[in-house]
XYZ file of C-alpha atoms in Angstrom:
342
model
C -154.101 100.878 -112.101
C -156.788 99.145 -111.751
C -157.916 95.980 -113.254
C -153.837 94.445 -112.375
C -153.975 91.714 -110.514
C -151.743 91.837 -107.235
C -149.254 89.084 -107.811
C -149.373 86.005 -105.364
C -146.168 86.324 -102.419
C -146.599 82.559 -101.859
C -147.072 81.516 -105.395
C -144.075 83.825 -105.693
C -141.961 81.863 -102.742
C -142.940 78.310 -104.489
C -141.397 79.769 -108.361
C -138.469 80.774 -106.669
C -137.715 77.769 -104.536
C -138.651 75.307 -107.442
C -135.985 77.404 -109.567
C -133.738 77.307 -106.748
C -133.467 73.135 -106.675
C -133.568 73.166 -110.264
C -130.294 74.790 -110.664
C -128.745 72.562 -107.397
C -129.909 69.787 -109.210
C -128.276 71.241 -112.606
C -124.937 71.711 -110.971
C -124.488 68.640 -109.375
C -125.246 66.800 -112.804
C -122.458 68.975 -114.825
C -120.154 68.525 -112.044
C -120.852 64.476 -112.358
C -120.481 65.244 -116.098
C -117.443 66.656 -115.944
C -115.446 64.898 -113.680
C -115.770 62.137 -115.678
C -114.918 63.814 -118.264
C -111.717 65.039 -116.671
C -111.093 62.319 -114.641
C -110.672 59.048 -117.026
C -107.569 58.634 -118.444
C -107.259 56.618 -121.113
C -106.673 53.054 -120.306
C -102.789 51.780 -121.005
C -102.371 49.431 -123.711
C -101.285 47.028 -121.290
C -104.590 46.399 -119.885
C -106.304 45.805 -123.320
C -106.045 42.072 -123.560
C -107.245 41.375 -119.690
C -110.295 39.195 -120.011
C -113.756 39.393 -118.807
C -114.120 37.365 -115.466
C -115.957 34.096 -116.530
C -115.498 30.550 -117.718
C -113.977 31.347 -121.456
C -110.837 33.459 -119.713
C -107.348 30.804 -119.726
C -103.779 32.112 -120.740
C -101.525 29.364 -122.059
C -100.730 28.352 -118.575
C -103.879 28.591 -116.379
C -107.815 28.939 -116.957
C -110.608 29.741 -115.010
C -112.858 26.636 -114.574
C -116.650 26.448 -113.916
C -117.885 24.130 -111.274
C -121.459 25.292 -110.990
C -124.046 28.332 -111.343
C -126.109 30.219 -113.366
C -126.110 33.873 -113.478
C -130.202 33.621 -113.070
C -130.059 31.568 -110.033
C -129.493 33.561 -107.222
C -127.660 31.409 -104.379
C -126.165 31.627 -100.942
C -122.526 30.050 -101.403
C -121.207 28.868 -98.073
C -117.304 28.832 -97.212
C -115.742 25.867 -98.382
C -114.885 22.750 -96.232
C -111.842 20.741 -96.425
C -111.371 16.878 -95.198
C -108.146 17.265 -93.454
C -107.744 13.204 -94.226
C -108.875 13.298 -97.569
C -108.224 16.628 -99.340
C -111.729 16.108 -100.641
C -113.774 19.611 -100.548
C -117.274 20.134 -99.961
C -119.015 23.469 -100.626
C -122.413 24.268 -100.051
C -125.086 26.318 -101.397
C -128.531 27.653 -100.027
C -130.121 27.494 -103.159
C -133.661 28.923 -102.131
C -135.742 29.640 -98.701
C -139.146 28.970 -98.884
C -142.431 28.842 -96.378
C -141.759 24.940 -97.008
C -138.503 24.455 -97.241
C -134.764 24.898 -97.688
C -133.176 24.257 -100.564
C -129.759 23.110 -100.043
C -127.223 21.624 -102.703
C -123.771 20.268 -101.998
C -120.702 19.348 -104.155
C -117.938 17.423 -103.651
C -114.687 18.312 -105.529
C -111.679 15.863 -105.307
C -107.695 17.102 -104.420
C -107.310 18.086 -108.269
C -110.480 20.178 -108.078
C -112.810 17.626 -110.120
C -116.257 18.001 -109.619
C -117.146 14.607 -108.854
C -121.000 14.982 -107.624
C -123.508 17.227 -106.608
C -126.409 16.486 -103.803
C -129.897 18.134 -103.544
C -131.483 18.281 -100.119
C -134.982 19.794 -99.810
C -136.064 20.031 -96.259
C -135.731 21.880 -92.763
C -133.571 21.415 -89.892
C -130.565 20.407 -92.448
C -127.034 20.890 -90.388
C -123.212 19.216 -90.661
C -122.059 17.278 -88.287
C -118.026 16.406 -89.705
C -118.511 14.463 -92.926
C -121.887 13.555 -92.591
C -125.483 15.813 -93.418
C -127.487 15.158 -90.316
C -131.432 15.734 -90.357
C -133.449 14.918 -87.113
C -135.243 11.922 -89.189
C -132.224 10.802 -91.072
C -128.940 11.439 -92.598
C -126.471 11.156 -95.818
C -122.853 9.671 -95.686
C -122.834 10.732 -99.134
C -120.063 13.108 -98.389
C -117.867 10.310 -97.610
C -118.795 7.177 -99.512
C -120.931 8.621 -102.500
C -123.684 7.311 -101.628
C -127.222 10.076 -102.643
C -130.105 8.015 -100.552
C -130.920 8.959 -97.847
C -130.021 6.599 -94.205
C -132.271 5.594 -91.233
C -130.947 5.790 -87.705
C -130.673 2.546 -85.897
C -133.410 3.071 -83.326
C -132.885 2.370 -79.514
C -135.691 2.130 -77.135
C -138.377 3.469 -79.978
C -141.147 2.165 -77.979
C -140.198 3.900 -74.703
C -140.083 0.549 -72.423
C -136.564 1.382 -70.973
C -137.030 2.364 -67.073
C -135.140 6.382 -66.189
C -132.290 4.241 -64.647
C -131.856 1.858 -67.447
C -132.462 4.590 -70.078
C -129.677 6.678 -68.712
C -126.804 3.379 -68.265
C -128.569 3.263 -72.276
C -127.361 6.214 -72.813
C -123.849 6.089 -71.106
C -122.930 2.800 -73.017
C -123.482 4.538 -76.354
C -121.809 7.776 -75.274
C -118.307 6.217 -74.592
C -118.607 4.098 -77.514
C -119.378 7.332 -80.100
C -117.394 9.960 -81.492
C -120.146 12.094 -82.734
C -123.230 13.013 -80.417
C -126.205 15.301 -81.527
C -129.262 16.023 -79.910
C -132.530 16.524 -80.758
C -135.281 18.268 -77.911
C -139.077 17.238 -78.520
C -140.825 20.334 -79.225
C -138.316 20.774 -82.272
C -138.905 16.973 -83.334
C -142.449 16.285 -83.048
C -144.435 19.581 -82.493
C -142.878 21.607 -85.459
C -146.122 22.481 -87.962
C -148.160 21.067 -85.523
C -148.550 17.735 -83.932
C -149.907 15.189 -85.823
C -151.294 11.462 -85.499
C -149.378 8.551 -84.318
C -145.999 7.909 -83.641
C -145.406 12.191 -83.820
C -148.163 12.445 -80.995
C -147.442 9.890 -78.888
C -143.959 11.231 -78.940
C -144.872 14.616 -78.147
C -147.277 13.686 -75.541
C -144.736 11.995 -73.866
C -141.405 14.554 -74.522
C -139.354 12.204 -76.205
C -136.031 13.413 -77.065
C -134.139 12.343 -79.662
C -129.852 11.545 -79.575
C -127.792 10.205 -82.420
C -124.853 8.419 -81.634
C -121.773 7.422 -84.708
C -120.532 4.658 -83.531
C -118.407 2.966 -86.179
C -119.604 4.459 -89.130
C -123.058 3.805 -87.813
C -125.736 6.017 -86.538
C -128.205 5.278 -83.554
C -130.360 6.795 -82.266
C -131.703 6.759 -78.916
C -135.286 7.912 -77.861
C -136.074 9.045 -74.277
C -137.496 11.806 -71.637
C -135.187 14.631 -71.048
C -131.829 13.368 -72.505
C -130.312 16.588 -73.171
C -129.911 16.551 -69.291
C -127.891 13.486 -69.857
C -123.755 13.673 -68.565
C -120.964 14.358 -71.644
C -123.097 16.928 -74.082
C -122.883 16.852 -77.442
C -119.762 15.921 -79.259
C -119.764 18.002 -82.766
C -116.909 18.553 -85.183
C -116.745 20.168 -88.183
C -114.644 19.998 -91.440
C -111.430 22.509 -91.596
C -112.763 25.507 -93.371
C -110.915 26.852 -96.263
C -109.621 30.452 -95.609
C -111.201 33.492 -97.264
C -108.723 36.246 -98.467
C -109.941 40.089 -97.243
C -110.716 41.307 -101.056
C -111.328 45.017 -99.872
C -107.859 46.366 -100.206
C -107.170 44.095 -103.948
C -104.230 47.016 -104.340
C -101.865 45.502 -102.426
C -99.393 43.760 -104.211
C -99.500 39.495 -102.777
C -99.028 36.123 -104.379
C -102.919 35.336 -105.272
C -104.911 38.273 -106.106
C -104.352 41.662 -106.948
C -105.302 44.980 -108.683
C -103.241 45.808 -111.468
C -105.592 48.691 -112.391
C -108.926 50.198 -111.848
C -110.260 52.110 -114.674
C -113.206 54.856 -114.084
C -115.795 54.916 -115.670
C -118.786 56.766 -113.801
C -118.913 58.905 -111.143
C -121.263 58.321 -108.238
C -122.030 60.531 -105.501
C -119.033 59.763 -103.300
C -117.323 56.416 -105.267
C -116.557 55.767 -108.604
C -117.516 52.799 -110.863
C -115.173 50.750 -113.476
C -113.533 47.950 -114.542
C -110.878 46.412 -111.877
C -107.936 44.531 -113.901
C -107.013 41.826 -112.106
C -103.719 39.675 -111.648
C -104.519 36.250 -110.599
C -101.324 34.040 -109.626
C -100.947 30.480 -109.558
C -97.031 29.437 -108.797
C -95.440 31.214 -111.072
C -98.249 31.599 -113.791
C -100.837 34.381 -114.043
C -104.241 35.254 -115.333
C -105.299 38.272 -116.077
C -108.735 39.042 -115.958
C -111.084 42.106 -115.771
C -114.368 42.467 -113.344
C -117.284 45.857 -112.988
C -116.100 47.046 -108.769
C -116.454 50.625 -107.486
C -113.803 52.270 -105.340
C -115.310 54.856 -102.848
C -113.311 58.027 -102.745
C -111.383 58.933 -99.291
C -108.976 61.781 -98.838
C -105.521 60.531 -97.792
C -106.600 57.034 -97.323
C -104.537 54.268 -98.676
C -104.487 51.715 -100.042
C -108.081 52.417 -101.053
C -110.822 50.444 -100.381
C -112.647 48.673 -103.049
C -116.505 47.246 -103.485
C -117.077 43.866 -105.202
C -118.746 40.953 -105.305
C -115.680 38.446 -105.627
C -114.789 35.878 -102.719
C -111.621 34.191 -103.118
C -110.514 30.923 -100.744
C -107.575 29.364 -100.598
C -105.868 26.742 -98.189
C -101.934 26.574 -98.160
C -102.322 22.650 -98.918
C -104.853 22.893 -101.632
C -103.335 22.790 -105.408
C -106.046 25.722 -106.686
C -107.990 28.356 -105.308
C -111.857 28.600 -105.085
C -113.632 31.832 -106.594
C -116.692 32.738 -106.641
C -118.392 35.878 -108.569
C -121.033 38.366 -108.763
C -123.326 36.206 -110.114
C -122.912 33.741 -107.687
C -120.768 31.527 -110.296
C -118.291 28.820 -108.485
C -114.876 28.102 -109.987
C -111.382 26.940 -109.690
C -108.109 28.588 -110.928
C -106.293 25.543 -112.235
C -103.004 24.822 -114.442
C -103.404 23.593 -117.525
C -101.227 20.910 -117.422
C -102.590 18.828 -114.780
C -103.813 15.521 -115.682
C -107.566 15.652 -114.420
C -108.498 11.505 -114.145
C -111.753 10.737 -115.019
């Protein structure tokens, strides 16, 4: 007839395909729906009094203390470090990374688990070096003795008078005497942002190195052209680090940490999302506490694997374990019946 309009094949094609994800899309959200409707049992009674992960949860035995964190302040939280002599622990955090700086902060916790100080270090080039924080224009022995200021090195040949031959039996007299040696090349020293002005130019002009010595509880350092070409190498140590339990298979029955239950509560595309009961042991005590984790689903694979944010470290001669949440919160399992000194 004429006057209707012949209809459109492609416009057509682009109705049909538009209908066609619609109801792929449609499916795939009833499925979602109804698994979960299908697949969450109600949770046991048993489970009901588990409490939320944080600094409030204790039992008549144990509690769950906070050392540090806030749940704004997003931190990197390095694996403890123990003082094999002491017992004294030192964790560390990488507060913030900046164009200008790090931001590092360090506690010290004492063989109960007291927090007994925190130190804020705001600068590049920041490493360990055993008990002491070593930058290339001073250091802390804060970790040891307390003290927050910040130490000089005891210069040696600063104003570059010592002869290659002299700078080098220099150099040997120091390195038998020292148990810790740490070098420093020029370009990272003097050149780093640019050269500047005195001291920092003349310096770089002339490749001074830089080597710190301890030698009785004392830092030197020694200044000098090409010293990392100097016999012996460095002599670094480190603190013992404090072991850090595998978390991704918490349904294993052990004596620390383990799953009691995991409750669904959403399902994802290929994992589900819940609440994770946990049993936390201390001798023969427990906590029992409850955290958000996902479980991704795998056929015929167990135990299953499990997705969280928890790190848990423990050493065999330390009196408490260290645990650390999503929100980057620090804390320490601890019996209730210890007497904590001031």
């Amino acid at each position: 007839m004429e006057g209707l309009k012949k209809r459109n094949p492609y416009k057509t094609n682009v109705i049909l395909l538009v209908l066609i994800i619609s109801l792929f899309m449609l499916t795939h959200i009833l499925h979602f729906a109804f698994r979960n409707t299908i697949d969450q049992p109600a949770l046991p009674s048993q489970y009901a009094g588990y409490l939320p992960l944080d600094a409030a949860a204790k039992s008549k035995a144990l509690e769950l203390k906070l050392l540090f964190g806030d749940g704004r302040d997003r931190r990197k939280i390095l694996p403890p470090l123990r003082d094999p002599k002491t017992g004294m622990i030192l964790l560390h955090t990488l507060q913030e990374e900046t164009n200008s700086s790090d931001v590092n902060v360090y506690y010290r916790l004492d063989t109960n688990g007291k927090l007994r100080d925190s130190l804020r270090v705001q600068d590049y080039d920041i490493s360990l070096n055993r008990e002491y924080i070593i930058h290339p224009d001073y250091y802390y022995s804060w970790f040891l003795d307390g003290n927050p200021e910040k130490q000089e090195y005891l210069p040696v040949n600063k104003d570059l008078k010592l002869g290659n031959k002299a700078l080098q039996q220099q150099y040997e007299t120091l390195y038998k005497k020292a148990t810790l040696v740490q070098f420093f090349g020029y370009q990272m020293l003097w050149g780093k942002n640019g050269v500047t002005v005195g001291d920092r130019r003349r310096f770089y002009d002339t490749k001074t190195d830089k080597t710190i010595f301890l030698i009785q509880n004392k830092w030197y350092a020694l200044f000098g052209k090409e010293l990392e070409a100097m016999p012996g190498g460095e002599k670094k140590s480190t603190l013992d680090s404090v072991k850090a339990f595998k978390l991704d298979q918490l349904s294993v029955p052990n004596p620390y940490l383990y799953l009691a239950n995991f409750h669904k509560e959403s399902k994802g595309y290929k994992e589900w999302n819940g609440t994770g009961y946990l049993n936390l042991m201390l001798g023969k005590d427990t906590l029992k506490l409850r955290t958000g984790m996902t479980v991704k689903e795998s056929e015929g694979k167990a135990p299953l694997d499990y997705h969280h944010q928890l790190q848990y470290f423990r050493d065999q001669t330390m009196p408490f374990p260290i645990i650390v949440n999503e929100n980057y919160q620090c804390y320490i399992l601890r019996s209730r019946s210890t007497n904590y000194k001031k």
